[in-house]
Coordinates of N, CA and C in Angstrom, one line a residue:
S30 N 1.2 -4.8 13.6 CA 1.7 -3.7 14.5 C 0.4 -3.0 15.1
D31 N 0.5 -2.6 16.3 CA -0.6 -1.9 16.9 C -0.3 -0.4 16.9
N32 N 0.8 0.0 16.2 CA 1.0 1.4 15.9 C 1.9 1.5 14.7
F33 N 1.3 1.3 13.5 CA 2.0 1.3 12.2 C 2.4 2.7 11.9
L34 N 3.7 3.0 11.6 CA 4.1 4.3 11.3 C 4.5 4.5 9.8
G35 N 4.3 3.5 9.0 CA 4.6 3.6 7.6 C 6.0 3.0 7.3
G36 N 6.5 3.3 6.1 CA 7.8 2.8 5.7 C 8.0 2.6 4.2
S37 N 8.8 1.7 3.8 CA 9.0 1.5 2.4 C 9.3 0.0 2.1
V38 N 8.9 -0.4 0.9 CA 9.1 -1.8 0.4 C 9.8 -1.7 -0.9
E39 N 10.8 -2.5 -1.1 CA 11.5 -2.5 -2.4 C 11.6 -4.0 -2.8
T40 N 11.1 -4.3 -4.0 CA 11.3 -5.7 -4.5 C 12.1 -5.5 -5.9
I41 N 13.2 -6.3 -6.0 CA 14.0 -6.3 -7.1 C 14.3 -7.7 -7.6
F42 N 13.9 -8.1 -8.8 CA 14.1 -9.4 -9.3 C 13.5 -10.4 -8.4
G43 N 12.3 -10.1 -7.8 CA 11.6 -11.0 -6.9 C 10.3 -10.5 -6.6
G44 N 9.6 -11.1 -5.6 CA 8.3 -10.6 -5.3 C 8.1 -10.6 -3.8
G45 N 7.0 -10.0 -3.4 CA 6.7 -10.0 -2.0 C 5.2 -9.7 -1.8
K46 N 4.8 -10.1 -0.6 CA 3.4 -9.9 -0.2 C 3.4 -9.3 1.2
L47 N 2.7 -8.1 1.3 CA 2.7 -7.4 2.6 C 1.2 -7.4 3.1
D48 N 1.0 -7.9 4.2 CA -0.4 -8.0 4.8 C -0.6 -6.9 5.8
L49 N -1.3 -5.9 5.5 CA -1.6 -4.8 6.4 C -3.0 -4.8 6.9
R50 N -3.7 -5.9 6.9 CA -5.1 -6.0 7.3 C -5.3 -5.8 8.8
D51 N -4.3 -6.2 9.6 CA -4.5 -6.1 11.0 C -3.8 -5.0 11.7
I52 N -3.2 -4.1 10.9 CA -2.5 -3.0 11.6 C -3.4 -2.0 12.2
E53 N -2.9 -1.3 13.2 CA -3.6 -0.1 13.8 C -2.8 1.1 13.5
I54 N -3.5 2.2 13.1 CA -2.8 3.4 12.8 C -3.3 4.5 13.8
K55 N -2.3 5.0 14.5 CA -2.7 6.0 15.6 C -2.4 7.5 15.1
E56 N -1.6 7.6 14.0 CA -1.4 8.9 13.5 C -2.5 9.3 12.5
K57 N -2.6 10.5 12.2 CA -3.6 11.0 11.2 C -3.4 10.4 9.8
V58 N -2.1 10.4 9.4 CA -1.7 9.9 8.1 C -0.4 9.2 8.2
V59 N -0.3 8.0 7.6 CA 1.0 7.3 7.5 C 1.2 7.0 6.1
R60 N 2.5 7.0 5.7 CA 2.9 6.8 4.3 C 3.7 5.5 4.1
L61 N 3.4 4.8 3.0 CA 4.1 3.6 2.6 C 4.6 3.8 1.2
E62 N 5.9 3.7 0.9 CA 6.4 3.8 -0.5 C 6.7 2.4 -0.9
V63 N 6.2 2.0 -2.1 CA 6.4 0.7 -2.6 C 7.0 0.8 -4.0
N64 N 8.2 0.2 -4.2 CA 8.9 0.2 -5.5 C 9.2 -1.2 -5.9
S65 N 9.0 -1.5 -7.2 CA 9.2 -2.8 -7.7 C 9.9 -2.7 -9.0
V66 N 11.1 -3.4 -9.1 CA 11.9 -3.4 -10.4 C 12.1 -4.9 -10.8
F67 N 11.6 -5.3 -11.9 CA 11.7 -6.7 -12.4 C 11.1 -7.6 -11.4
G68 N 10.0 -7.2 -10.7 CA 9.4 -8.1 -9.7 C 8.0 -7.6 -9.4
G69 N 7.5 -8.1 -8.3 CA 6.1 -7.7 -8.0 C 5.9 -7.6 -6.5
C70 N 4.9 -6.9 -6.1 CA 4.5 -6.8 -4.7 C 3.0 -6.7 -4.6
E71 N 2.5 -7.5 -3.7 CA 1.1 -7.5 -3.4 C 0.9 -6.9 -2.0
I72 N 0.0 -5.9 -1.9 CA -0.3 -5.3 -0.6 C -1.7 -5.5 -0.2
L73 N -2.0 -6.1 0.9 CA -3.3 -6.4 1.4 C -3.7 -5.4 2.4
V74 N -4.9 -4.7 2.2 CA -5.3 -3.6 3.1 C -6.7 -3.9 3.6
N75 N -7.1 -3.2 4.7 CA -8.4 -3.4 5.3 C -9.0 -2.0 5.3
T76 N -9.9 -1.7 4.4 CA -10.5 -0.4 4.2 C -11.7 -0.2 5.3
D77 N -11.9 -1.2 6.1 CA -12.9 -0.9 7.2 C -12.2 -0.3 8.4
K78 N -10.9 -0.3 8.5 CA -10.2 0.2 9.6 C -9.5 1.6 9.4
Y79 N -9.2 1.8 8.1 CA -8.5 3.1 7.7 C -8.8 3.4 6.3
K80 N -8.7 4.6 5.9 CA -8.8 5.1 4.5 C -7.5 4.8 3.8
V81 N -7.7 4.3 2.6 CA -6.5 4.0 1.7 C -6.5 5.0 0.5
K82 N -5.4 5.6 0.4 CA -5.1 6.5 -0.8 C -3.9 5.9 -1.5
A83 N -4.1 5.5 -2.7 CA -2.9 4.8 -3.4 C -2.8 5.5 -4.8
N84 N -1.5 5.8 -5.1 CA -1.2 6.4 -6.4 C 0.2 6.0 -6.8
G85 N 0.4 5.3 -7.8 CA 1.7 4.9 -8.3 C 1.8 4.9 -9.8
N86 N 3.0 4.7 -10.2 CA 3.3 4.8 -11.6 C 3.8 3.4 -12.1
G87 N 3.4 3.0 -13.3 CA 3.9 1.8 -13.9 C 4.7 2.2 -15.2
I88 N 6.0 1.8 -15.2 CA 6.8 2.0 -16.3 C 7.2 0.6 -16.9
F89 N 6.6 0.3 -18.0 CA 6.7 -1.1 -18.6 C 6.3 -2.1 -17.5
G90 N 5.3 -1.7 -16.7 CA 4.8 -2.5 -15.7 C 3.4 -2.0 -15.3
G91 N 2.9 -2.5 -14.1 CA 1.6 -2.1 -13.8 C 1.5 -1.7 -12.3
W92 N 0.6 -0.8 -12.0 CA 0.2 -0.4 -10.7 C -1.3 -0.5 -10.6
V93 N -1.8 -1.4 -9.8 CA -3.2 -1.7 -9.8 C -3.8 -1.5 -8.4
N94 N -4.9 -0.7 -8.3 CA -5.6 -0.5 -7.1 C -6.9 -1.3 -7.1
S95 N -6.9 -2.5 -6.4 CA -8.0 -3.4 -6.5 C -8.9 -3.4 -5.2
Y96 N -8.5 -2.5 -4.3 CA -9.2 -2.5 -3.0 C -10.6 -1.8 -3.2
R97 N -11.5 -2.0 -2.3 CA -12.8 -1.4 -2.3 C -12.8 -0.1 -1.5
S98 N -13.5 0.9 -1.9 CA -13.6 2.1 -1.1 C -14.5 1.9 0.1
S99 N -14.3 2.7 1.1 CA -15.1 2.7 2.2 C -15.5 4.1 2.7
K100 N -16.3 4.1 3.7 CA -16.8 5.4 4.2 C -15.8 5.9 5.3
V101 N -14.8 5.1 5.7 CA -13.9 5.6 6.7 C -13.1 6.7 6.2
T102 N -12.9 7.8 7.0 CA -12.2 9.0 6.6 C -10.9 9.2 7.3
S103 N -10.7 8.5 8.4 CA -9.5 8.7 9.2 C -9.3 7.5 10.0
P104 N -8.0 7.1 10.3 CA -6.8 7.6 9.7 C -6.6 7.2 8.3
V105 N -5.5 7.7 7.7 CA -5.2 7.5 6.2 C -3.9 6.7 6.1
L106 N -4.0 5.7 5.2 CA -2.8 5.0 4.8 C -2.6 5.4 3.3
E107 N -1.5 6.2 3.1 CA -1.2 6.7 1.8 C 0.0 5.9 1.2
I108 N -0.3 5.2 0.0 CA 0.6 4.3 -0.6 C 1.0 4.9 -1.9
T109 N 2.3 5.1 -2.1 CA 2.9 5.6 -3.4 C 4.0 4.8 -3.9
G110 N 4.5 5.0 -5.1 CA 5.6 4.2 -5.6 C 5.6 4.1 -7.1
T111 N 6.5 3.1 -7.5 CA 6.7 2.9 -8.9 C 6.9 1.4 -9.2
A112 N 6.4 1.0 -10.3 CA 6.7 -0.4 -10.8 C 7.4 -0.3 -12.1
V113 N 8.6 -0.8 -12.2 CA 9.4 -0.8 -13.5 C 9.6 -2.2 -13.9
F114 N 9.1 -2.6 -15.1 CA 9.2 -4.0 -15.6 C 8.6 -4.9 -14.5
G115 N 7.6 -4.5 -13.7 CA 7.1 -5.4 -12.7 C 5.7 -4.9 -12.4
G116 N 5.2 -5.2 -11.2 CA 3.9 -4.8 -10.8 C 3.7 -4.6 -9.4
V117 N 2.7 -3.8 -9.0 CA 2.3 -3.6 -7.6 C 0.8 -3.7 -7.7
E118 N 0.2 -4.5 -6.8 CA -1.2 -4.6 -6.7 C -1.6 -4.4 -5.2
I119 N -2.6 -3.5 -5.0 CA -3.1 -3.2 -3.7 C -4.6 -3.7 -3.7
K120 N -4.8 -4.7 -2.7 CA -6.2 -5.2 -2.7 C -6.5 -5.5 -1.3

């Protein structure tokens, strides 16, 4: 997308992979909510184009932030959510 506005991802008893490396963000902050139940989701980000803030909860599962930090301060991609008996990895 050349104007990513955010959204939500739900994985239940399955998995998914979301590639956000080529998106353009024109807003100051966009939000993405990622929830996974008995499944997993992998989110690919590009920290050279936008700042990533990720904070999630793992309940009998895992929420992993594997991306590298950068000096980019704006725009911001804010990722939140929950993993229940599953996992979310942001890299």
